[in-house]
CSV table of C-alpha atoms and ligand atoms in Angstrom, one decimal:
chain,number,residue,atom,x,y,z
A,841,MET,CA,169.3,66.5,137.5
A,842,ILE,CA,172.1,68.6,139.0
A,843,LYS,CA,172.3,71.5,141.5
A,844,LEU,CA,174.8,74.3,141.2
A,845,HIS,CA,174.8,76.8,144.1
A,846,ASP,CA,171.1,77.4,144.7
A,847,LYS,CA,169.7,76.3,141.3
A,848,HIS,CA,168.6,73.0,139.7
A,849,PHE,CA,169.4,72.1,136.2
A,850,LYS,CA,168.1,69.3,134.0
A,851,PRO,CA,170.0,67.4,131.2
A,852,PHE,CA,169.6,69.2,127.9
A,853,ILE,CA,172.2,68.3,125.3
A,854,SER,CA,174.3,65.2,125.4
A,855,SER,CA,178.0,65.1,124.8
A,856,LYS,CA,177.4,62.9,121.8
A,857,GLU,CA,175.1,65.5,120.2
A,858,ILE,CA,177.7,68.3,121.0
A,859,ASP,CA,180.4,66.1,119.4
A,860,ASN,CA,178.3,65.7,116.2
A,861,VAL,CA,177.6,69.4,115.9
A,862,MET,CA,181.3,70.3,116.5
A,863,GLN,CA,182.3,67.9,113.8
A,864,ARG,CA,179.8,69.5,111.4
A,865,LEU,CA,181.1,73.0,112.2
A,866,ALA,CA,184.7,71.9,111.7
A,867,ASP,CA,184.0,70.2,108.4
A,868,GLU,CA,182.0,73.2,107.1
A,869,ILE,CA,184.7,75.7,108.1
A,870,ALA,CA,187.5,73.5,106.8
A,871,GLU,CA,185.8,73.5,103.4
A,872,ASP,CA,185.1,77.2,103.4
A,873,VAL,CA,188.7,78.3,104.2
A,874,GLY,CA,190.2,76.6,101.2
A,875,GLU,CA,193.9,77.1,101.1
A,876,GLU,CA,194.0,79.8,103.7
A,877,ILE,CA,195.5,79.2,107.1
A,878,PRO,CA,192.8,80.6,109.5
A,879,VAL,CA,193.4,82.1,112.9
A,880,PHE,CA,190.8,80.8,115.3
A,881,VAL,CA,190.1,83.2,118.1
A,882,GLY,CA,188.4,81.9,121.2
A,883,ILE,CA,186.6,84.2,123.6
A,884,LEU,CA,187.6,83.3,127.2
A,885,ASN,CA,186.5,82.0,129.6
A,886,GLY,CA,183.5,80.1,128.2
A,887,SER,CA,184.9,79.0,124.9
A,888,PHE,CA,187.9,77.0,126.1
A,889,MET,CA,186.2,73.7,125.6
A,890,VAL,CA,184.7,74.6,122.3
A,891,VAL,CA,188.1,75.7,120.9
A,892,SER,CA,189.9,72.7,122.3
A,893,ASP,CA,187.4,70.2,120.8
A,894,PHE,CA,187.0,72.2,117.6
A,895,VAL,CA,190.6,72.4,116.6
A,896,LYS,CA,191.1,68.6,117.2
A,897,LYS,CA,188.5,68.0,114.6
A,898,PHE,CA,189.9,70.6,112.2
A,899,LYS,CA,192.1,68.6,109.9
A,900,LYS,CA,194.0,71.5,108.2
A,901,PRO,CA,196.8,73.8,109.4
A,902,CYS,CA,195.5,76.6,111.6
A,903,GLU,CA,196.5,79.0,114.4
A,904,VAL,CA,194.7,79.4,117.7
A,905,THR,CA,194.6,82.4,120.0
A,906,PHE,CA,192.3,83.8,122.7
A,907,ILE,CA,190.9,87.1,123.9
A,908,LYS,CA,189.3,87.4,127.3
A,909,LEU,CA,186.1,89.3,127.8
A,910,ALA,CA,183.6,89.2,130.6
A,911,SER,CA,179.9,90.2,130.6
A,912,TYR,CA,177.8,87.8,132.7
A,913,GLU,CA,176.7,88.1,136.3
A,914,GLY,CA,174.8,85.2,137.7
A,915,VAL,CA,172.2,84.1,135.1
A,916,LYS,CA,171.9,87.5,133.3
A,917,SER,CA,173.9,89.1,130.5
A,918,THR,CA,175.0,92.6,131.2
A,919,GLU,CA,175.7,95.5,128.7
A,920,ASP,CA,179.0,96.3,130.3
A,921,ILE,CA,181.7,94.2,128.6
A,922,GLN,CA,185.1,94.1,130.2
A,923,ARG,CA,188.1,93.6,128.0
A,924,LEU,CA,190.5,91.6,130.2
A,925,ILE,CA,193.0,90.4,127.6
A,926,GLY,CA,192.9,91.9,124.1
A,927,LEU,CA,194.6,90.8,120.9
A,928,THR,CA,198.3,90.0,121.4
A,929,GLN,CA,199.3,89.4,117.8
A,930,ASP,CA,199.1,91.3,114.5
A,931,LEU,CA,196.3,89.8,112.3
A,932,THR,CA,196.6,92.0,109.3
A,933,GLY,CA,195.5,90.2,106.1
A,934,ARG,CA,194.4,87.1,108.0
A,935,THR,CA,191.3,85.0,107.8
A,936,VAL,CA,189.9,85.2,111.3
A,937,ILE,CA,187.2,83.0,112.7
A,938,ILE,CA,185.8,83.7,116.1
A,939,LEU,CA,184.9,80.6,118.1
A,940,GLU,CA,182.2,81.3,120.7
A,941,ASP,CA,180.5,79.0,123.1
A,942,ILE,CA,177.3,80.9,123.1
A,943,ILE,CA,175.7,84.0,121.6
A,944,ASP,CA,173.0,85.4,123.8
A,945,THR,CA,172.3,89.1,123.6
A,946,GLY,CA,175.2,89.7,121.2
A,947,ASN,CA,176.8,92.3,123.5
A,948,THR,CA,180.0,90.3,123.6
A,949,LEU,CA,180.0,90.0,119.9
A,950,GLY,CA,179.6,93.8,119.6
A,951,GLU,CA,182.8,94.2,121.6
A,952,VAL,CA,184.6,91.6,119.4
A,953,HIS,CA,183.7,93.7,116.3
A,954,ARG,CA,185.0,96.8,118.0
A,955,ILE,CA,188.3,95.0,118.7
A,956,PHE,CA,188.7,93.9,115.1
A,957,LYS,CA,187.5,97.2,113.5
A,958,ASN,CA,191.0,98.5,112.9
A,959,GLU,CA,192.9,95.2,112.6
A,960,ASN,CA,192.7,95.1,108.8
A,961,VAL,CA,192.0,91.4,108.7
A,962,LYS,CA,191.1,89.8,105.4
A,963,SER,CA,187.9,88.4,106.7
A,964,LEU,CA,186.2,88.1,110.1
A,965,LYS,CA,183.7,85.3,110.6
A,966,ILE,CA,181.7,84.2,113.6
A,967,ALA,CA,181.1,80.6,114.6
A,968,THR,CA,179.2,79.7,117.8
A,969,LEU,CA,178.2,76.4,119.2
A,970,PHE,CA,175.0,77.7,120.8
A,971,TYR,CA,172.8,80.6,119.7
A,972,LYS,CA,169.7,82.0,121.5
A,973,PRO,CA,167.7,83.7,118.7
A,974,GLU,CA,165.1,85.1,121.1
A,975,ALA,CA,167.7,86.9,123.1
A,976,TYR,CA,169.9,88.2,120.2
A,977,LYS,CA,169.5,92.0,119.9
A,978,LYS,CA,172.2,92.8,117.3
A,979,ASP,CA,172.4,92.4,113.6
A,980,PHE,CA,176.0,91.2,113.2
A,981,LYS,CA,175.9,88.2,110.8
A,982,LEU,CA,176.5,84.8,112.4
A,983,HIS,CA,178.3,82.7,109.8
A,984,TYR,CA,178.3,79.3,111.5
A,985,ILE,CA,175.7,78.2,114.1
A,986,GLY,CA,175.9,74.9,115.9
A,987,ILE,CA,172.6,74.6,117.8
A,988,GLU,CA,169.8,77.2,118.2
A,989,ILE,CA,168.4,77.0,121.7
A,990,PRO,CA,165.5,78.6,123.6
A,991,ASN,CA,166.2,81.7,125.8
A,992,LYS,CA,166.9,79.7,128.9
A,993,PHE,CA,170.1,79.7,131.0
A,994,ILE,CA,172.4,76.7,130.4
A,995,VAL,CA,175.5,75.3,131.9
A,996,GLY,CA,178.2,72.8,131.1
A,997,TYR,CA,180.7,72.3,128.3
A,998,GLY,CA,182.6,75.5,129.3
A,999,LEU,CA,179.5,77.5,130.4
A,1000,ASP,CA,179.2,78.3,134.0
A,1001,TYR,CA,176.7,79.5,136.6
A,1002,ASP,CA,178.7,81.7,139.0
A,1003,GLY,CA,181.9,79.8,138.4
A,1004,LEU,CA,180.5,76.3,138.5
A,1005,GLY,CA,179.5,73.8,135.8
A,1006,ARG,CA,182.2,74.5,133.2
A,1007,ASN,CA,183.7,71.1,133.5
A,1008,LEU,CA,180.5,69.2,132.7
A,1009,PRO,CA,180.9,67.3,129.4
A,1010,GLU,CA,177.2,67.7,128.5
A,1011,VAL,CA,174.9,70.7,128.7
A,1012,TYR,CA,172.1,71.3,131.3
A,1013,GLN,CA,169.2,73.7,131.2
A,1014,ILE,CA,167.9,75.7,134.2
A,1015,LYS,CA,164.7,74.4,135.7
A,1016,GLU,CA,161.8,76.8,135.4
A,1017,THR,CA,160.4,75.8,138.7
A,1018,GLN,CA,162.8,74.9,141.4
A,1019,HIS,CA,162.2,71.9,143.6
A,1020,MET,CA,158.6,71.1,144.5
A,1021,THR,CA,156.7,68.4,146.3
A,1022,ASN,CA,153.5,67.6,144.5
A,1023,LEU,CA,151.1,65.1,146.0
A,1024,VAL,CA,147.9,63.5,144.7
A,1025,LEU,CA,145.7,62.9,147.8
A,1026,PHE,CA,143.2,60.1,147.7
A,1027,GLY,CA,140.8,58.6,150.2
A,1028,PRO,CA,137.3,57.2,150.3
A,1029,PRO,CA,134.5,59.4,151.5
A,1030,GLY,CA,134.8,59.8,155.2
A,1031,ALA,CA,138.6,59.1,155.3
A,1032,GLY,CA,139.5,62.6,156.5
A,1033,LYS,CA,141.1,63.8,153.4
A,1034,GLY,CA,140.0,67.4,153.9
A,1035,THR,CA,141.2,67.6,157.5
A,1036,GLN,CA,144.6,66.1,156.6
A,1037,ALA,CA,145.1,68.3,153.5
A,1038,ASN,CA,144.7,71.3,155.8
A,1039,PHE,CA,147.4,70.1,158.1
A,1040,LEU,CA,149.8,69.2,155.3
A,1041,LYS,CA,149.4,72.4,153.4
A,1042,GLU,CA,150.4,74.4,156.6
A,1043,LYS,CA,153.2,72.1,157.6
A,1044,TYR,CA,154.8,71.9,154.1
A,1045,ASN,CA,153.7,75.2,152.7
A,1046,LEU,CA,151.8,73.5,149.9
A,1047,VAL,CA,148.9,74.8,148.0
A,1048,HIS,CA,145.8,72.6,148.2
A,1049,ILE,CA,144.0,72.4,144.9
A,1050,SER,CA,140.6,70.7,145.2
A,1051,THR,CA,139.2,70.3,141.8
A,1052,GLY,CA,135.7,70.8,143.1
A,1053,ASP,CA,136.6,74.2,144.7
A,1054,VAL,CA,138.4,75.2,141.5
A,1055,PHE,CA,135.3,74.4,139.4
A,1056,ARG,CA,133.1,76.3,141.8
A,1057,PHE,CA,135.4,79.3,141.8
A,1058,ASN,CA,135.7,79.5,138.0
A,1059,ILE,CA,131.9,79.1,137.5
A,1060,LYS,CA,131.0,81.6,140.2
A,1061,ASN,CA,133.5,84.2,138.9
A,1062,GLU,CA,132.4,83.5,135.3
A,1063,THR,CA,136.0,83.1,134.1
A,1064,ALA,CA,136.4,82.1,130.5
A,1065,LEU,CA,137.2,78.5,131.5
A,1066,GLY,CA,134.3,78.5,134.0
A,1067,MET,CA,131.9,79.5,131.3
A,1068,LEU,CA,133.3,76.9,129.0
A,1069,ALA,CA,132.9,74.2,131.7
A,1070,LYS,CA,129.4,75.4,132.4
A,1071,SER,CA,128.4,75.1,128.8
A,1072,PHE,CA,129.2,71.4,128.9
A,1073,MET,CA,127.5,70.9,132.2
A,1074,ASP,CA,124.3,72.7,131.1
A,1075,LYS,CA,124.1,70.3,128.2
A,1076,GLY,CA,124.5,67.4,130.6
A,1077,GLU,CA,127.9,66.5,129.2
A,1078,LEU,CA,131.2,65.8,130.9
A,1079,VAL,CA,133.6,68.6,131.0
A,1080,PRO,CA,136.5,67.7,128.7
A,1081,ASP,CA,139.7,66.9,130.6
A,1082,GLN,CA,141.6,69.7,128.8
A,1083,VAL,CA,139.3,72.3,130.4
A,1084,THR,CA,139.9,70.9,133.8
A,1085,ILE,CA,143.7,70.8,133.1
A,1086,ASP,CA,143.6,74.4,131.9
A,1087,MET,CA,141.9,75.4,135.2
A,1088,LEU,CA,144.5,73.5,137.2
A,1089,ASN,CA,147.3,75.1,135.1
A,1090,ALA,CA,145.9,78.5,136.0
A,1091,GLU,CA,146.0,77.6,139.7
A,1092,VAL,CA,149.5,76.3,139.5
A,1093,GLU,CA,150.6,79.5,137.7
A,1094,LYS,CA,148.9,81.7,140.3
A,1095,ASN,CA,151.0,80.0,143.0
A,1096,SER,CA,154.3,79.8,141.2
A,1097,ASP,CA,156.2,80.4,144.5
A,1098,ALA,CA,154.6,77.5,146.3
A,1099,ASN,CA,156.7,74.6,147.6
A,1100,GLY,CA,154.3,72.3,145.8
A,1101,PHE,CA,150.7,71.3,145.4
A,1102,ILE,CA,148.2,68.8,146.9
A,1103,PHE,CA,145.8,67.7,144.1
A,1104,ASP,CA,142.5,66.6,145.5
A,1105,GLY,CA,139.7,65.2,143.3
A,1106,PHE,CA,142.0,64.9,140.3
A,1107,PRO,CA,143.1,62.8,138.5
A,1108,ARG,CA,140.2,60.3,138.3
A,1109,THR,CA,141.3,58.4,135.1
A,1110,ASN,CA,144.5,57.2,133.5
A,1111,ALA,CA,144.1,59.8,130.8
A,1112,GLN,CA,143.8,62.5,133.4
A,1113,ALA,CA,146.8,61.2,135.3
A,1114,ASP,CA,148.7,61.4,132.0
A,1115,SER,CA,147.6,65.0,131.4
A,1116,LEU,CA,148.6,65.9,135.0
A,1117,ASP,CA,152.1,64.4,134.4
A,1118,ARG,CA,152.4,66.4,131.3
A,1119,LEU,CA,151.3,69.6,133.1
A,1120,MET,CA,153.8,69.1,135.8
A,1121,ASP,CA,156.5,68.3,133.2
A,1122,SER,CA,155.8,71.5,131.4
A,1123,LYS,CA,156.6,73.2,134.7
A,1124,ASP,CA,159.8,71.2,134.9
A,1125,SER,CA,158.2,69.4,137.9
A,1126,GLN,CA,156.5,66.2,138.6
A,1127,ILE,CA,154.0,64.4,140.8
A,1128,ASN,CA,156.0,62.9,143.7
A,1129,ALA,CA,153.5,60.7,145.3
A,1130,MET,CA,149.9,59.5,145.3
A,1131,ILE,CA,149.0,59.1,149.0
A,1132,ALA,CA,145.8,57.2,149.7
A,1133,LEU,CA,144.2,57.2,153.1
A,1134,GLU,CA,143.1,53.6,153.9
A,1135,VAL,CA,140.1,53.1,156.1
A,1136,ASP,CA,138.1,50.0,156.6
A,1137,ASP,CA,134.6,50.1,155.0
A,1138,GLU,CA,132.7,49.5,158.2
A,1139,ILE,CA,134.5,52.3,160.0
A,1140,LEU,CA,133.8,54.7,157.1
A,1141,VAL,CA,130.1,53.8,157.2
A,1142,LYS,CA,130.0,54.5,160.9
A,1143,ARG,CA,131.9,57.8,160.5
A,1144,LEU,CA,129.6,59.0,157.7
A,1145,LEU,CA,126.4,58.0,159.4
A,1146,GLU,CA,127.7,59.9,162.5
A,1147,ARG,CA,128.5,63.0,160.3
A,1148,GLY,CA,125.1,62.7,158.6
A,1149,LYS,CA,123.4,63.3,162.0
A,1150,THR,CA,124.8,66.8,162.1
A,1151,SER,CA,125.9,67.8,158.5
A,1152,GLY,CA,122.5,67.6,157.0
A,1153,ARG,CA,124.1,66.1,153.9
A,1154,LYS,CA,121.5,63.7,152.4
A,1155,ASP,CA,124.2,61.4,151.0
A,1156,ASP,CA,125.6,60.9,154.5
A,1157,ALA,CA,122.3,59.8,156.0
A,1158,ASP,CA,121.5,56.6,154.1
A,1159,GLU,CA,123.7,53.5,154.6
A,1160,SER,CA,123.1,52.0,151.2
A,1161,ILE,CA,124.0,55.3,149.5
A,1162,ILE,CA,127.2,55.5,151.6
A,1163,ARG,CA,128.1,51.9,150.7
A,1164,ASN,CA,127.6,52.7,147.0
A,1165,ARG,CA,129.8,55.7,147.2
A,1166,ILE,CA,132.6,53.7,148.9
A,1167,THR,CA,132.3,50.9,146.3
A,1168,GLU,CA,132.4,53.5,143.5
A,1169,TYR,CA,135.5,55.1,145.0
A,1170,TYR,CA,137.4,51.8,144.9
A,1171,ASN,CA,136.2,51.0,141.4
A,1172,LYS,CA,137.4,54.3,140.2
A,1173,THR,CA,140.7,54.6,142.1
A,1174,ALA,CA,141.9,51.1,141.5
A,1175,ILE,CA,143.2,52.1,138.1
A,1176,LEU,CA,145.0,55.1,139.5
A,1177,LYS,CA,146.6,53.0,142.2
A,1178,ASP,CA,148.0,50.8,139.4
A,1179,TYR,CA,149.1,53.9,137.5
A,1180,TYR,CA,151.1,55.4,140.4
A,1181,THR,CA,152.3,52.0,141.7
A,1182,ALA,CA,153.9,51.5,138.2
A,1183,GLN,CA,155.9,54.7,138.8
A,1184,ASP,CA,156.7,53.7,142.4
A,1185,LYS,CA,154.7,56.6,143.6
A,1186,TYR,CA,151.8,54.9,145.4
A,1187,PHE,CA,151.7,55.2,149.2
A,1188,GLY,CA,148.8,53.8,151.2
A,1189,VAL,CA,148.5,55.3,154.7
A,1190,ASP,CA,146.5,53.9,157.5
A,1191,GLY,CA,143.7,56.4,158.0
A,1192,VAL,CA,142.4,55.0,161.3
A,1193,GLY,CA,143.4,56.7,164.6
A,1194,SER,CA,143.5,60.2,165.9
A,1195,ILE,CA,143.9,63.1,163.5
A,1196,GLU,CA,147.4,63.7,164.9
A,1197,ASP,CA,148.5,60.1,164.5
A,1198,ILE,CA,147.4,60.1,160.9
A,1199,THR,CA,149.2,63.4,160.2
A,1200,VAL,CA,152.4,61.9,161.6
A,1201,ARG,CA,152.0,58.9,159.3
A,1202,LEU,CA,151.5,61.1,156.3
A,1203,SER,CA,154.4,63.3,157.2
A,1204,LYS,CA,156.7,60.3,157.4
A,1205,VAL,CA,155.8,59.4,153.7
A,1206,ILE,CA,156.4,63.0,152.6
A,1207,ASP,CA,159.6,63.5,154.5
A,1208,ASN,CA,161.0,60.4,152.8
A,1209,LEU,CA,160.2,61.4,149.3
B,449,IMP,P1,176.1,87.9,125.2
B,449,IMP,O1,177.1,89.0,125.3
B,449,IMP,O2,174.7,88.3,125.8
B,449,IMP,O3,175.8,87.4,123.8
B,449,IMP,O4,176.5,86.7,126.0
B,449,IMP,C1,177.7,86.1,125.8
B,449,IMP,C2,178.3,85.5,127.0
B,449,IMP,O5,177.4,85.4,128.1
B,449,IMP,C3,178.8,84.2,126.7
B,449,IMP,O6,180.0,84.1,126.2
B,449,IMP,C4,178.7,83.5,128.0
B,449,IMP,O7,179.8,83.7,128.8
B,449,IMP,C5,177.6,84.2,128.7
B,449,IMP,N1,176.3,83.4,128.6
B,449,IMP,C6,175.2,83.7,127.8
B,449,IMP,N2,174.2,82.8,127.9
B,449,IMP,C7,174.7,81.9,128.8
B,449,IMP,C8,174.0,80.8,129.4
B,449,IMP,O8,172.9,80.3,129.1
B,449,IMP,N3,174.8,80.1,130.3
B,449,IMP,C9,176.0,80.5,130.7
B,449,IMP,N4,176.6,81.6,130.2
B,449,IMP,C10,175.9,82.3,129.3
B,450,MG,MG1,181.7,83.5,126.3
């Protein structure tokens, strides 16, 4: 991953792949020009690298020239194309091939066609390394296309973001979501997970996603996913992971400006952990850590019995039920501890002490991520 100015970019197309594509374009064009000596016209600034690498692979006589146009501001194409340097030689009767780094809206290409309208060239063909079909709004024919790419901003290999990135030999794509801290919070019953989640979400501006709350919200509000989940529950069946993931996805999308998320109550299985990784990946993000509050069983039992005296929760009143819940927690989370340990993302935190002390311990882990 790289950062240019305020934005993060991820590796997208390797220099090896670019090299292969450039070779293919050069071979194709060399074959098509036959005996003609073509004039390659690069559109500055972006295409300097394309032109340089292309002509080295073009094993026939050719001429090279440039025109200089400008249309981009930041990460958006503008309609207003400035002609900074026009054609400086007579191209009457010549076979002209435009070499572009990228064709996006096609506005620049429109200007190129205006420039050549009265030049009386023999033929004008367009070659571009990258092409964004979803962004293209013109109907000028594109004769040679290197790679079709999605409508997302890229940098590298001549392409810049506000001046930076042109020198990168490979191409990077902008990250949809910028940097986030995403945590999976674990802890046996009575460990103080809820209390700590509340502190952490304030302190780090994170959104706390408790799967239980998300379920209750969707069912109460009769959302499509809530109704779907309920249909399984009514039959006494487990809600399929995909339904839960879809609900979590909706929560993540609702909070797209968050600094990150605290997942609580999910994942519970390896398959769910995999799905969560894929969900985060689809947001160009990732789970940064699984943090587990560690509290000795005897202390948990004491805490819960104490809570049971006032909470009225039946499952907090009976010591054998409490012990079962704790045992079940360890049985179920052991697999996840392994899952996240394998990714170097497991952090056990001592959950015994004052609330403040524990918050400090958790913060240390998060600050070091
Ligand atoms: P168009 O006029 O919208 O087709 O855009 C053409 C010009 O915009 C290119 O020559 C680039 O200079 C710039 N451009 C378009 N897409 C990108 C991109 O993803 N990254 C960097 N520059 C881009
Ligand atoms: Mg350009």
